[in-house]
Amino acid sequence: GAGVSQSPSNKVTEKGKDVELRCDPISGHTALYWYRQSLGQGLEFLIYFQGNSAPDKSGLPSDRFSAERTGGSVSTLTIQRTQQEDSAVYLCASSPRTSGEQFFGPGTRLTVL
Amino acid sequence: KNQVEQSPQSLIILEGKNCTLQCNYTVSPFSNLRWYKQDTGRGPVSLTIMTFSENTKSNGRYTATLDADTKQSSLHITASQLSDSASYICVVHDTGKLIFGQGTTLQVKP
């Protein structure tokens, strides 16, 4: 079956521009996570959606970062006024339940010039 | 201070050899501990998931151990193959979100 998909796979943008990253989770998965992986660094938790509950935004690094999950399915991570330090691979994962195994997408590589 | 520490940071071994990766954590309490394999340019893929009460779990040539008393886990790879070259990430599940270690980069040479 289809796994988690993310788009675009690569995004190059100029400093100060806004970007939107998309995640399509596995159908039926109620939990969705966004992570950031900077070069040579471990995975950094950003935000977590579980069903209709309020999202856990505790990992978002600044108010330039926001995410939505419409209809309990597709999610969009938006970064406003991008900075060079935002350059990283942004990974999305979905899970059938809160403590269940997470299935990761291939990631979006964001480069801010 | 990182709550999940992995060692070594990187490792080079010859094809066919065994190796053991270490993970120490301070997260408490925790739901489960996971080991992921991440190939270059790909998302992480789960190898094993162990709950508090499990001591060992195998997945083919991969065997993970967990000592909840000392808060240590290891991932043992037997008869390594070139395709084992990847980053191996230890992850502790803390009430709804995952806490990731920095990973160990393994390179298997022919």
Coordinates of C-alpha atoms in Angstrom, one line a residue:
Chain A
G1 CA 0.0 0.0 0.0
A2 CA 1.0 3.7 -0.3
G3 CA 3.2 5.0 2.4
V4 CA 3.6 8.6 3.6
S5 CA 4.3 11.0 0.8
Q6 CA 5.8 14.5 0.9
S7 CA 6.1 17.2 -1.6
P8 CA 8.1 18.8 -2.9
S9 CA 11.1 16.6 -2.5
N10 CA 13.4 19.6 -2.9
K11 CA 12.7 23.2 -2.4
V12 CA 15.1 26.1 -2.9
T13 CA 14.0 29.5 -1.8
E14 CA 15.4 32.9 -1.1
K15 CA 15.7 34.3 2.3
G16 CA 12.6 36.1 3.4
K17 CA 10.2 34.1 1.2
D18 CA 7.4 31.9 2.6
V19 CA 7.3 28.2 1.9
E20 CA 4.7 25.4 2.2
L21 CA 5.6 21.8 2.7
R22 CA 3.0 19.1 2.2
C23 CA 2.5 15.7 3.9
D24 CA 0.1 13.0 2.8
P25 CA -0.1 10.5 5.6
I26 CA -1.1 6.8 5.3
S27 CA -4.9 6.6 5.0
G28 CA -6.5 6.0 8.3
H29 CA -3.6 7.1 10.5
T30 CA -4.8 9.5 13.1
A31 CA -1.5 10.7 14.4
L32 CA 0.8 12.9 12.2
Y33 CA 4.2 14.4 13.2
W34 CA 6.6 16.9 11.6
Y35 CA 10.3 16.7 12.3
R36 CA 13.3 18.7 11.2
Q37 CA 16.7 17.2 10.5
S38 CA 19.5 19.7 10.0
L39 CA 22.8 18.6 8.5
G40 CA 24.7 16.4 10.9
Q41 CA 22.1 16.8 13.6
G42 CA 19.5 14.4 15.0
L43 CA 15.8 14.6 14.3
E44 CA 14.1 17.5 16.0
F45 CA 10.4 17.3 16.9
L46 CA 8.3 20.2 15.6
I47 CA 4.6 19.5 15.9
Y48 CA 2.2 16.6 16.5
F49 CA -1.5 16.2 15.5
Q50 CA -3.7 13.5 17.0
G51 CA -7.2 13.2 15.6
N52 CA -9.4 16.2 16.5
S53 CA -7.3 17.2 19.5
A54 CA -5.4 20.4 19.7
P55 CA -2.0 19.9 18.2
D56 CA 1.2 19.8 20.3
K57 CA 3.1 22.7 19.0
S58 CA 5.8 22.6 21.6
G59 CA 8.6 21.9 19.2
L60 CA 8.1 24.8 16.8
P61 CA 11.2 26.9 16.9
S62 CA 9.6 30.3 16.3
D63 CA 6.3 31.9 15.4
R64 CA 7.4 31.8 11.7
F65 CA 6.5 28.1 11.8
S66 CA 3.0 26.9 11.6
A67 CA 1.2 23.8 10.5
E68 CA -2.3 22.7 9.7
R69 CA -4.0 19.4 9.2
T70 CA -7.2 19.6 7.2
G71 CA -9.9 17.0 7.5
G72 CA -7.7 14.8 9.7
S73 CA -5.6 13.9 6.6
V74 CA -3.2 16.1 4.6
S75 CA -0.9 18.4 6.6
T76 CA 0.9 21.5 5.5
L77 CA 3.9 23.0 7.3
T78 CA 4.4 26.7 6.6
I79 CA 7.5 28.6 7.2
Q80 CA 7.2 32.4 6.8
R81 CA 10.0 34.8 6.1
T82 CA 12.5 31.9 5.8
Q83 CA 16.0 32.3 7.2
Q84 CA 19.2 30.4 6.2
E85 CA 19.1 28.5 9.4
D86 CA 15.8 27.0 8.3
S87 CA 17.7 24.9 5.7
A88 CA 17.1 21.3 6.6
V89 CA 15.2 18.2 5.7
Y90 CA 11.7 18.3 7.0
L91 CA 10.3 14.9 7.7
C92 CA 6.6 13.9 8.2
A93 CA 5.5 10.7 9.9
S94 CA 2.1 9.2 10.5
S95 CA 1.0 6.6 13.0
P96 CA -2.3 4.6 13.5
R97 CA -2.4 5.8 17.1
T98 CA -0.5 7.9 19.6
S99 CA 2.0 5.4 20.8
G100 CA 2.1 3.3 17.6
E101 CA 4.9 2.8 15.2
Q102 CA 5.6 5.9 13.1
F103 CA 6.0 5.6 9.4
F104 CA 8.2 8.3 7.8
G105 CA 7.9 10.0 4.5
P106 CA 11.0 10.6 2.3
G107 CA 11.3 14.2 3.5
T108 CA 11.5 17.6 1.8
R109 CA 15.0 19.1 1.5
L110 CA 14.7 22.9 2.0
T111 CA 17.5 25.1 1.1
V112 CA 17.3 28.8 1.9
L113 CA 19.7 30.9 0.0
Chain B
K1 CA 21.5 17.9 27.9
N2 CA 20.3 15.4 25.3
Q3 CA 18.0 12.9 26.9
V4 CA 19.0 10.2 24.5
E5 CA 22.7 9.7 23.9
Q6 CA 24.2 7.3 21.3
S7 CA 27.6 5.9 20.9
P8 CA 29.8 5.7 18.9
Q9 CA 29.0 8.7 16.7
S10 CA 30.4 6.8 13.7
L11 CA 31.7 3.4 13.0
I12 CA 33.5 1.7 10.1
I13 CA 33.5 -2.1 9.9
L14 CA 34.3 -4.7 7.3
E15 CA 31.6 -6.7 5.6
G16 CA 30.7 -9.8 7.4
K17 CA 31.7 -8.5 10.8
N18 CA 29.4 -7.9 13.8
C19 CA 28.9 -4.6 15.6
T20 CA 27.0 -3.2 18.5
L21 CA 25.6 0.3 18.8
Q22 CA 24.8 1.8 22.2
C23 CA 22.0 4.0 23.5
N24 CA 21.7 5.6 26.9
Y25 CA 18.6 7.5 27.9
T26 CA 17.4 9.6 30.8
V27 CA 13.7 9.9 29.7
S28 CA 11.4 8.7 32.4
P29 CA 8.8 7.3 32.3
F30 CA 8.7 6.1 28.8
S31 CA 6.3 4.1 26.7
N32 CA 8.8 2.3 24.4
L33 CA 12.2 2.5 22.9
R34 CA 12.7 2.2 19.1
W35 CA 15.6 1.7 16.8
Y36 CA 15.4 3.2 13.3
K37 CA 17.6 2.8 10.3
Q38 CA 17.9 5.8 8.0
D39 CA 19.5 5.4 4.6
T40 CA 21.1 8.6 3.1
G41 CA 18.4 10.8 1.6
R42 CA 15.5 8.7 3.0
G43 CA 13.2 8.8 5.9
P44 CA 13.9 6.6 9.0
V45 CA 12.5 3.0 8.9
S46 CA 11.6 1.2 12.1
L47 CA 13.8 -1.8 13.0
T48 CA 12.5 -2.7 16.5
I49 CA 10.1 -1.4 19.1
M50 CA 10.5 -2.5 22.7
T51 CA 8.3 -1.8 25.7
F52 CA 9.5 -1.4 29.3
S53 CA 9.1 -5.1 30.0
E54 CA 10.9 -6.4 27.0
N55 CA 14.6 -7.2 27.2
T56 CA 15.4 -8.3 23.7
K57 CA 13.8 -8.2 20.3
S58 CA 15.2 -9.4 17.0
N59 CA 14.5 -8.5 13.4
G60 CA 16.6 -10.6 11.1
R61 CA 20.2 -9.8 11.6
Y62 CA 19.3 -7.0 14.0
T63 CA 18.9 -7.7 17.7
A64 CA 18.0 -4.9 20.2
T65 CA 18.4 -5.2 23.9
L66 CA 16.9 -3.1 26.7
D67 CA 17.9 -2.7 30.3
A68 CA 15.3 -0.5 31.9
D69 CA 17.1 -0.5 35.2
T70 CA 20.3 1.1 33.8
K71 CA 18.4 2.9 31.0
Q72 CA 20.5 1.4 28.3
S73 CA 19.8 -0.2 25.0
S74 CA 22.0 -1.7 22.3
L75 CA 21.5 -2.7 18.7
H76 CA 23.6 -5.6 17.6
I77 CA 24.1 -6.2 13.8
T78 CA 25.2 -9.7 12.9
A79 CA 27.2 -10.6 9.7
S80 CA 27.1 -7.0 8.4
Q81 CA 26.3 -6.3 4.7
L82 CA 27.1 -3.4 2.6
S83 CA 23.4 -2.4 2.6
D84 CA 23.7 -1.9 6.4
S85 CA 25.6 1.3 5.8
A86 CA 23.2 3.9 7.2
S87 CA 22.5 6.0 10.3
Y88 CA 21.0 4.1 13.2
I89 CA 18.8 6.2 15.5
C90 CA 17.6 5.3 19.0
V91 CA 14.3 6.9 19.9
V92 CA 12.5 7.0 23.2
H93 CA 8.8 7.5 23.2
D94 CA 7.8 10.0 25.9
T95 CA 4.0 10.4 26.2
G96 CA 3.0 11.3 22.7
K97 CA 6.2 12.5 21.2
L98 CA 9.5 10.9 20.3
I99 CA 12.9 11.9 21.6
F100 CA 15.6 11.1 19.2
G101 CA 19.2 10.4 19.7
Q102 CA 21.8 11.9 17.4
G103 CA 22.3 8.6 15.6
T104 CA 25.3 6.4 14.9
T105 CA 26.6 6.5 11.3
L106 CA 27.7 3.0 10.2
Q107 CA 29.8 2.4 7.2
V108 CA 30.3 -1.2 6.0
K109 CA 33.3 -1.7 3.7
P110 CA 33.9 -4.6 1.4

